[in-house]
PDB file of C-alpha atoms in Angstrom:
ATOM      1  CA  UNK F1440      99.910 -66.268  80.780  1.00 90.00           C
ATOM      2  CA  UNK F1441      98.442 -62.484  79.853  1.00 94.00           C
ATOM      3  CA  UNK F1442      95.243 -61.721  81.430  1.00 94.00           C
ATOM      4  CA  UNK F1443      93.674 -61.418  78.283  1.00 93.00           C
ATOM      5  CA  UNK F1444      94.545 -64.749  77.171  1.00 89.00           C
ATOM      6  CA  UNK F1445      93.607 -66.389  80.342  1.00 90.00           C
ATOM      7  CA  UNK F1446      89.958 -65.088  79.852  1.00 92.00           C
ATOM      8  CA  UNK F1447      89.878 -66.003  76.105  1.00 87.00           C
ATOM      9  CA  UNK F1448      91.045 -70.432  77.530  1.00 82.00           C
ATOM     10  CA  UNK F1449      88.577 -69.640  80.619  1.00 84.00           C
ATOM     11  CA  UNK F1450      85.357 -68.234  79.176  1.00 86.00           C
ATOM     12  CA  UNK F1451      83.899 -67.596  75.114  1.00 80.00           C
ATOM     13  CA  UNK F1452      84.801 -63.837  74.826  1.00 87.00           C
ATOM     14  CA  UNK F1453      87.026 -63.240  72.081  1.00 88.00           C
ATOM     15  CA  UNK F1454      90.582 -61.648  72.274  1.00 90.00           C
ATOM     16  CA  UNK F1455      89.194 -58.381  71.644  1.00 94.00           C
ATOM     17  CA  UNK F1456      85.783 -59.086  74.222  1.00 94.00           C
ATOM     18  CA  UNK F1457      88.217 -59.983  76.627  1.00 94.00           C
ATOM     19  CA  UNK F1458      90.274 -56.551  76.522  1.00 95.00           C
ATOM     20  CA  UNK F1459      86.753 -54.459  76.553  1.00 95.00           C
ATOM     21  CA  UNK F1460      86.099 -56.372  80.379  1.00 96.00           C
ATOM     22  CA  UNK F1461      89.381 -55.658  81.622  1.00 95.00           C
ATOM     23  CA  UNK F1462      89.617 -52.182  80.569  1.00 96.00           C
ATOM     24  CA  UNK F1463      86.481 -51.459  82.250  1.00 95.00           C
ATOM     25  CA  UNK F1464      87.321 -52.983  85.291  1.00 95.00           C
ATOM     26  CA  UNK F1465      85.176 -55.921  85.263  1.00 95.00           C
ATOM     27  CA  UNK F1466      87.835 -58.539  85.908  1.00 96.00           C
ATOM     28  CA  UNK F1467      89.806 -58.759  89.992  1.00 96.00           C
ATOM     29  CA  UNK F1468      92.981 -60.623  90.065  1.00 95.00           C
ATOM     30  CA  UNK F1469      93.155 -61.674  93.929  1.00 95.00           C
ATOM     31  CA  UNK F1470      91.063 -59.169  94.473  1.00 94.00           C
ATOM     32  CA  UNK F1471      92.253 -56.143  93.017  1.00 94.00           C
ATOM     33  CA  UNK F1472      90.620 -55.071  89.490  1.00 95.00           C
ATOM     34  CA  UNK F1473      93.566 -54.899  86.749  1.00 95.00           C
ATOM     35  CA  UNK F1474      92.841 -53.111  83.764  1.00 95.00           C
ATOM     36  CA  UNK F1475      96.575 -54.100  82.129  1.00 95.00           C
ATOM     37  CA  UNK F1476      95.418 -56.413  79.376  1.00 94.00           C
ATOM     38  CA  UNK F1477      98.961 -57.837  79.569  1.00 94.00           C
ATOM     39  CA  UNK F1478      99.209 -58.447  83.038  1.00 94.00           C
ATOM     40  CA  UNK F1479     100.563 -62.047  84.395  1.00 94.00           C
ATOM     41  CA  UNK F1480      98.509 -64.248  85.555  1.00 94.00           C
ATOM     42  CA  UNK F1481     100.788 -67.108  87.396  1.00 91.00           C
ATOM     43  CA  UNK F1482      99.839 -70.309  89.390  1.00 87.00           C
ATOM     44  CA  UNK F1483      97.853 -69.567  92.520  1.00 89.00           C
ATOM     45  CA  UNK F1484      96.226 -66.075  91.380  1.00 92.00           C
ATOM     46  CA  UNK F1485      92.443 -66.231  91.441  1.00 94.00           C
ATOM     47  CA  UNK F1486      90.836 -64.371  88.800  1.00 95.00           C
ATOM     48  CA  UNK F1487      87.346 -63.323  88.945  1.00 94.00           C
ATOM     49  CA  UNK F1488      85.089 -61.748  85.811  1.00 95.00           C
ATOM     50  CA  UNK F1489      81.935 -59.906  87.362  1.00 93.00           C
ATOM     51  CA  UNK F1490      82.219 -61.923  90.734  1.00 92.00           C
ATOM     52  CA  UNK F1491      82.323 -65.141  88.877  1.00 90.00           C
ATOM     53  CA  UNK F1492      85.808 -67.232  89.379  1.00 91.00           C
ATOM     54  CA  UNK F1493      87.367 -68.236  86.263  1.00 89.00           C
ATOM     55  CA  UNK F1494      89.798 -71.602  86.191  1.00 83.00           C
ATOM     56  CA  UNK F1495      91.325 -73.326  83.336  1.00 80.00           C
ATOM     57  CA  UNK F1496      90.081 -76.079  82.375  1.00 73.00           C
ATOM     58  CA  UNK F1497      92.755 -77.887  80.784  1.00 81.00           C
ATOM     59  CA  UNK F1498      92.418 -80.955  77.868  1.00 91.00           C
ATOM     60  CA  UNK F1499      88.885 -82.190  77.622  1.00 95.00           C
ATOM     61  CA  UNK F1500      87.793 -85.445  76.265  1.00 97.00           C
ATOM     62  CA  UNK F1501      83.984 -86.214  75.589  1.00 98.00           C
ATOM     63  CA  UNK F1502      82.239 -88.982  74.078  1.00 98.00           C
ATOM     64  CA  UNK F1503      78.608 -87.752  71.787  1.00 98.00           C
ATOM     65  CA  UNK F1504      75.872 -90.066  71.227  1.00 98.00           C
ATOM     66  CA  UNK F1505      75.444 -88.147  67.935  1.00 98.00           C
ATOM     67  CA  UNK F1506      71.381 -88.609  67.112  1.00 98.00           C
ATOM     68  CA  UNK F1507      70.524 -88.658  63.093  1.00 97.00           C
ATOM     69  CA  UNK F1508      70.470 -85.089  61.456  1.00 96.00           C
ATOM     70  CA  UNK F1509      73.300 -83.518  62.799  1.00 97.00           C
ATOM     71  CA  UNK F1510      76.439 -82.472  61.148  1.00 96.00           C
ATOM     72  CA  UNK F1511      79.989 -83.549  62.349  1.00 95.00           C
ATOM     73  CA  UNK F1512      81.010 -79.951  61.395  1.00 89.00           C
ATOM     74  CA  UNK F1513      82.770 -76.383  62.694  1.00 80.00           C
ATOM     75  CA  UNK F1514      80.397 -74.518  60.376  1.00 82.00           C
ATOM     76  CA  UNK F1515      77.346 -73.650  60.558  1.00 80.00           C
ATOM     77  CA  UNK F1516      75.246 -75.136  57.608  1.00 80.00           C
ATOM     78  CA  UNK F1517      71.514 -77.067  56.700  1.00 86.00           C
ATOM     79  CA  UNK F1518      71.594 -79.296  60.245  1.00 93.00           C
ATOM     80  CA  UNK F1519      72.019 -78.586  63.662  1.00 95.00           C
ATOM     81  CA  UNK F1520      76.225 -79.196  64.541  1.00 96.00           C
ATOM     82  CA  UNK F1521      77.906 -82.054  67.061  1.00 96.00           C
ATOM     83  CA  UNK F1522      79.170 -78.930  69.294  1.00 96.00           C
ATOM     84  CA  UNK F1523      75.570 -77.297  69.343  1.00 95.00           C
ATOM     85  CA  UNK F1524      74.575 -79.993  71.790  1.00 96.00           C
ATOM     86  CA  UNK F1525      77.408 -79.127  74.107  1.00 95.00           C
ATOM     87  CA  UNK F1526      77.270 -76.866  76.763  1.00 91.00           C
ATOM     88  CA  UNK F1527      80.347 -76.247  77.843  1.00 88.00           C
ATOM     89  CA  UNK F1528      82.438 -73.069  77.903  1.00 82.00           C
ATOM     90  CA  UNK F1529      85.086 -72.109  74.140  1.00 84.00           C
ATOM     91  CA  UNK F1530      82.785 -75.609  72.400  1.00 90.00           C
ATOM     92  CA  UNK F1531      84.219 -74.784  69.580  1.00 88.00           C
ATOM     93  CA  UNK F1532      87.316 -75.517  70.555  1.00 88.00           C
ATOM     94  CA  UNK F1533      86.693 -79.288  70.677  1.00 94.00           C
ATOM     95  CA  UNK F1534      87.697 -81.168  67.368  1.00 95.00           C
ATOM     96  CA  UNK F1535      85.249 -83.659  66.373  1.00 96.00           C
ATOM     97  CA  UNK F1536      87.469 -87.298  66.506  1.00 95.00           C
ATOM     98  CA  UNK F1537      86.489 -88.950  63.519  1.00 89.00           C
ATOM     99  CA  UNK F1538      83.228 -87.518  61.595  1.00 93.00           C
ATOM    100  CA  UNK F1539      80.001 -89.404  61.465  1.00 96.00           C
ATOM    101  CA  UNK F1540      77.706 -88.698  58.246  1.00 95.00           C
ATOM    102  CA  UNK F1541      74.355 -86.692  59.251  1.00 96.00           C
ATOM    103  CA  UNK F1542      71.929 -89.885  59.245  1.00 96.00           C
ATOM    104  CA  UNK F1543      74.654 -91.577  60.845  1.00 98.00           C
ATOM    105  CA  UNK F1544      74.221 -91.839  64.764  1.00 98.00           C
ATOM    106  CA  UNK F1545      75.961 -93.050  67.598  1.00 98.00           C
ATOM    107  CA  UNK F1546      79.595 -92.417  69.139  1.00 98.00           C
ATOM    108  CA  UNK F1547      81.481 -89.314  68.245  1.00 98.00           C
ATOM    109  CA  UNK F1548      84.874 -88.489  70.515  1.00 98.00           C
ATOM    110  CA  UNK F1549      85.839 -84.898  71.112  1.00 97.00           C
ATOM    111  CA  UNK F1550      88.651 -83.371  72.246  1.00 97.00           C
ATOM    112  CA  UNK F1551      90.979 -80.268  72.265  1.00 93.00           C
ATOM    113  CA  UNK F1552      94.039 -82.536  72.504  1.00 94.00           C
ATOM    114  CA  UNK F1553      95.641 -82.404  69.226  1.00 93.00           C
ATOM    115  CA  UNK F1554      98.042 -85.021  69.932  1.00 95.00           C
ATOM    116  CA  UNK F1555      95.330 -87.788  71.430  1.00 96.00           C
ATOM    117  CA  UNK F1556      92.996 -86.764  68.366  1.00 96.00           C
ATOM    118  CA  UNK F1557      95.571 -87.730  65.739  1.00 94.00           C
ATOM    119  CA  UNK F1558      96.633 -91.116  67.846  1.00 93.00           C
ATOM    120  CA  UNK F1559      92.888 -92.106  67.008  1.00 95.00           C
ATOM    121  CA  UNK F1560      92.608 -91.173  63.335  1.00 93.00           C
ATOM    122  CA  UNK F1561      96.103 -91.668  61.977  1.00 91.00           C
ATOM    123  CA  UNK F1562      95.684 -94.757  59.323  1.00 87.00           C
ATOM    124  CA  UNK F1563      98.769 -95.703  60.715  1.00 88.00           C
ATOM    125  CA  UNK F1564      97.173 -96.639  64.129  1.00 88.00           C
ATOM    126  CA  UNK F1565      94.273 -98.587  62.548  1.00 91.00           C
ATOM    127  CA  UNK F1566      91.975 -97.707  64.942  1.00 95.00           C
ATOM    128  CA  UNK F1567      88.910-100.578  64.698  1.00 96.00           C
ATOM    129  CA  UNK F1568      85.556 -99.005  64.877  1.00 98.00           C
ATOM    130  CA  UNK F1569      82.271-100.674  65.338  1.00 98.00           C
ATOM    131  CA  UNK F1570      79.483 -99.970  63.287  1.00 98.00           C
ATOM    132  CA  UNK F1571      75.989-102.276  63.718  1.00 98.00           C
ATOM    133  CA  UNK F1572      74.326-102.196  60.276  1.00 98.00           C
ATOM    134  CA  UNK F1573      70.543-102.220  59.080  1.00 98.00           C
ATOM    135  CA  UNK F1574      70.326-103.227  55.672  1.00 98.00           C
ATOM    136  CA  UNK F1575      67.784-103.079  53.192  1.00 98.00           C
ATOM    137  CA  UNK F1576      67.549-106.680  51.789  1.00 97.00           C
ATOM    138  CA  UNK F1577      68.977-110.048  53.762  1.00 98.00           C
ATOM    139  CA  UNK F1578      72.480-111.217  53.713  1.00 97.00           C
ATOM    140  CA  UNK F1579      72.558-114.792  54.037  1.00 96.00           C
ATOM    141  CA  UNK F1580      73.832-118.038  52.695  1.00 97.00           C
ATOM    142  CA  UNK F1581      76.441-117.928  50.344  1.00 97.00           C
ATOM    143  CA  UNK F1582      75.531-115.030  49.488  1.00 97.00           C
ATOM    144  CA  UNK F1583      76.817-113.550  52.944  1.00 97.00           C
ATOM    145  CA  UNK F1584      79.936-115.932  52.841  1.00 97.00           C
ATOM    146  CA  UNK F1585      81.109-114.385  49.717  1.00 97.00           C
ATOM    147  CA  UNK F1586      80.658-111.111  51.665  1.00 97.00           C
ATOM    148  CA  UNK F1587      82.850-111.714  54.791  1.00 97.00           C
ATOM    149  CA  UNK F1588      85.609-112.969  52.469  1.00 97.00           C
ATOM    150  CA  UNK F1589      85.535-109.734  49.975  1.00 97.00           C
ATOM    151  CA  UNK F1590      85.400-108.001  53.062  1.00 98.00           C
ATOM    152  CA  UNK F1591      87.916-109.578  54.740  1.00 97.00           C
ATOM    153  CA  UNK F1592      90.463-109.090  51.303  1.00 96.00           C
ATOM    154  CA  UNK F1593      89.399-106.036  50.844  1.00 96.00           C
ATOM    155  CA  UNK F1594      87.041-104.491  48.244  1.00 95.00           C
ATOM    156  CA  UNK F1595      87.633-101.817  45.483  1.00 94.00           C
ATOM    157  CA  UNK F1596      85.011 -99.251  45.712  1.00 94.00           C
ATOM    158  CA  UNK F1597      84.200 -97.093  42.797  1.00 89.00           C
ATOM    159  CA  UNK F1598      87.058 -94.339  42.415  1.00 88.00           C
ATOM    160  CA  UNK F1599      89.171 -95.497  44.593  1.00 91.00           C
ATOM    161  CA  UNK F1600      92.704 -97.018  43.676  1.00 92.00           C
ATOM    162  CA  UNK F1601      93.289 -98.997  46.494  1.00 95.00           C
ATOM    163  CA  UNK F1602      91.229-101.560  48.035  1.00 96.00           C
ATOM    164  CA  UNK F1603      89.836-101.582  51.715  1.00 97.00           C
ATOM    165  CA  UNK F1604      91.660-102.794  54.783  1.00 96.00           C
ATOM    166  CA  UNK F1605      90.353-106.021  56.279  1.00 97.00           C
ATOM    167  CA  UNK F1606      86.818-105.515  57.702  1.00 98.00           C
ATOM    168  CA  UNK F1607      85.505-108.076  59.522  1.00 98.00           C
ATOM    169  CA  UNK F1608      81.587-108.583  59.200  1.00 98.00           C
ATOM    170  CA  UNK F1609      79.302-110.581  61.475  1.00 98.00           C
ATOM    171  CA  UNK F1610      75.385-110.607  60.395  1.00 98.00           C
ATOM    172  CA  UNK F1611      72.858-110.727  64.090  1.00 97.00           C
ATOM    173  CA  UNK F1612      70.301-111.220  61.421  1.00 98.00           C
ATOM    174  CA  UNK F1613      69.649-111.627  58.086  1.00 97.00           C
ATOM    175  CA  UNK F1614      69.515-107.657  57.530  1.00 98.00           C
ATOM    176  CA  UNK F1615      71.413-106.398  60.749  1.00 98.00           C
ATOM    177  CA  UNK F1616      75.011-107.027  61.647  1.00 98.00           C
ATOM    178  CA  UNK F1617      77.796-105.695  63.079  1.00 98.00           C
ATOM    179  CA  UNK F1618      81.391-104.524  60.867  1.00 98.00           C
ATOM    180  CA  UNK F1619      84.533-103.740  62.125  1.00 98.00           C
ATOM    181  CA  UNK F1620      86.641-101.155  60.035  1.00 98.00           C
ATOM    182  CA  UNK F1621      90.049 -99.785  60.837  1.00 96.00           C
ATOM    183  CA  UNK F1622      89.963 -96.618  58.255  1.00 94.00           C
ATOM    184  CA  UNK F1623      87.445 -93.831  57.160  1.00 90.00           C
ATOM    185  CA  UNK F1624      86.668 -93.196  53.995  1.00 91.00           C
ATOM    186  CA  UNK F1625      83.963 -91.476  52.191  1.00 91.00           C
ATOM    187  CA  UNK F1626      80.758 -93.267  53.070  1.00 94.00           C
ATOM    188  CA  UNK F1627      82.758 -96.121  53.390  1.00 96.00           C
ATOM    189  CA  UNK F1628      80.492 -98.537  55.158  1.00 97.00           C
ATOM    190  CA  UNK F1629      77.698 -97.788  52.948  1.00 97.00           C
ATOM    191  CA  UNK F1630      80.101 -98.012  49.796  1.00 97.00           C
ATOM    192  CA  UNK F1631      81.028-101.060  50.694  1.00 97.00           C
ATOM    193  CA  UNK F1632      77.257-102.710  50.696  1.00 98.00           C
ATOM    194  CA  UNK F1633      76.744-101.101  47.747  1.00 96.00           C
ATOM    195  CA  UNK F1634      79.918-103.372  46.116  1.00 96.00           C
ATOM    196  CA  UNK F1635      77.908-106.248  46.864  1.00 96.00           C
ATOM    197  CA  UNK F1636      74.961-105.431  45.569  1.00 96.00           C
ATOM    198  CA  UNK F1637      73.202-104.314  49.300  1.00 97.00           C
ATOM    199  CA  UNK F1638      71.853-101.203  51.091  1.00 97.00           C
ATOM    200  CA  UNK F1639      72.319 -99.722  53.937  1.00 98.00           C
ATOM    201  CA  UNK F1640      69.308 -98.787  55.410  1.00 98.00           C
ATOM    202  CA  UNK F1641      70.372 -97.297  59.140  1.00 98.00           C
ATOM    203  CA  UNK F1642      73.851 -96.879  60.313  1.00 98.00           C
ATOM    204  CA  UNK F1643      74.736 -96.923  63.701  1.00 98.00           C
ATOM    205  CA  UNK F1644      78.603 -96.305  65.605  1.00 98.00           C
ATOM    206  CA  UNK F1645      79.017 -98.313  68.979  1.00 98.00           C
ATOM    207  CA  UNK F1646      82.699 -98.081  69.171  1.00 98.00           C
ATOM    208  CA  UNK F1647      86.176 -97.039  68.352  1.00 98.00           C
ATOM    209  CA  UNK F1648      88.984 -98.587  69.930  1.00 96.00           C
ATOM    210  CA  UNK F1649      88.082 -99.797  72.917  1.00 96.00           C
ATOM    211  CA  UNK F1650      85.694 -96.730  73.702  1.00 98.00           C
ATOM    212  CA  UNK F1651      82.137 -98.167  73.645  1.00 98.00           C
ATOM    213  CA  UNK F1652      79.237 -96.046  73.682  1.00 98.00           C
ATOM    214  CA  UNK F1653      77.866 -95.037  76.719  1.00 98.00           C
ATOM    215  CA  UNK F1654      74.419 -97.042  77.292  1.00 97.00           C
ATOM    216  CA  UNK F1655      73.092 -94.797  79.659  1.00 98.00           C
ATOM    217  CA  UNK F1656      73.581 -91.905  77.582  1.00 98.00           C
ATOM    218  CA  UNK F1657      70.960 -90.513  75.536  1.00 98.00           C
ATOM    219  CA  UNK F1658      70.965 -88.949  71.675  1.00 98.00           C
ATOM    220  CA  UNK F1659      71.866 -85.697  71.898  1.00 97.00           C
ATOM    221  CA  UNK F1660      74.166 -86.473  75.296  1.00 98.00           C
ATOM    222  CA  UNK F1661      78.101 -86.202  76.109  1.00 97.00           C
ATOM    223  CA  UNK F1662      80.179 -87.091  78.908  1.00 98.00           C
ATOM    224  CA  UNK F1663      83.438 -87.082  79.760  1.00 97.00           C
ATOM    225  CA  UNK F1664      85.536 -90.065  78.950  1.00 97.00           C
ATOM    226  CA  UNK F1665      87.112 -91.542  82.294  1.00 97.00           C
ATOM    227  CA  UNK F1666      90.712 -91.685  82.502  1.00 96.00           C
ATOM    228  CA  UNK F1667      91.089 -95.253  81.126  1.00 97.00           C
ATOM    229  CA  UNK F1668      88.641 -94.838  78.044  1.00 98.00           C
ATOM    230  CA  UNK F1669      91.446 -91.838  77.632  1.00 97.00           C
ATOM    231  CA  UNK F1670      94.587 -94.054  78.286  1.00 96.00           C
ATOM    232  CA  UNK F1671      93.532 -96.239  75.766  1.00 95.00           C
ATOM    233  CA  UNK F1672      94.710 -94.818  72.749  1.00 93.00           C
TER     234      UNK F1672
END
């Protein structure tokens, strides 16, 4: 890998940034400053910018508890971004695994592993997510039996020309309960109260897959996933 390259995967300086250091002698390769921009840097070599050691850090996976006004976005815009509230070196490297709308909160995956991020979001995969549900006026009786059977045919939501997957749908209460999708479309959770003549009030992400939300983490926190939350897709 050129030197220059190596600093842009190791730290956030830019392609150009990372040329300035080198040709003013800021960055050691086993000890020796190199100021050859295209210089090898091979297995083994220790590379050092300004004393500090630099080591790639290979494919990261992270799962967000994503708190309510934040965007699931690369650009900046109205609401603080998923990747402002990660501090880790090139952030913005990390592809958000499945958005979450800004009042939305709970689990968010990222990663920079193209491949893993489109096993979890390809429609063909099906990918069950858990969402628990606050909604503004109670579900109950036959009322909510109609429900879980639309739901479980499928509904057709206003410009849309093909009806939802199965969704299964399991009220705690008479105005929270829990749905399981296996798609992502536009609003789709709240479209699909609004079909049957409901609200949704709060909207909250547990799960995807088998990936369940940390409970110990905080809104606003990450972590890495552990090897088998990773294996699982």
């Amino acid at each position: 890998m050129r030197l220059d390259k190596f600093l842009t995967e190791t730290t956030d300086l830019s392609r150009s940034d990372a040329k300035k250091v080198v040709h003013r002698g800021d960055v050691t390769v086993d000890g020796e400053v190199v100021k050859n921009t295209a210089s090898a840097v091979k297995d083994g070599m220790r590379v050092e910018w300004n004393g500090e050691h630099l080591e790639l850090m290979g494919l990261r996976y992270l799962m967000l508890y994503k708190p309510a006004n934040v965007e699931c976005t690369s650009k900046p815009g109205l609401y603080e971004r998923a990747h402002d509230l990660i501090d880790l070196p090139n952030v913005e490297r990390l592809s958000i695994v499945g958005r979450l709308d800004v009042d939305t909160t709970g689990l968010v995956l990222m990663t920079d592993d193209g491949q893993w991020n489109h096993r979890v979001t390809s429609p063909k995969k099906a990918c069950a997510k858990r969402y628990r549900v606050t909604l503004a006026r109670p579900l109950e009786g036959d009322e909510l039996a109609r429900a879980v059977e639309d739901f479980d045919h499928g509904l057709m939501l206003d410009g849309e020309e093909k009806p939802t997957r199965p969704a299964r749908l399991e009220m705690e209460t008479a105005t929270v309960g829990l749905l399981w999708i296996t798609e992502g479309r536009y609003h789709q959770v709240k479209r699909m109260f609004a079909a049957i003549g409901n609200h949704v009030e709060a909207l909250h992400r547990e799960a995807i897959g088998d990936v369940e939300l940390d409970p110990e983490l905080e809104p606003g926190e990450c972590r890495f996933l552990r090897p088998e939350e990773i294996a699982s897709f």
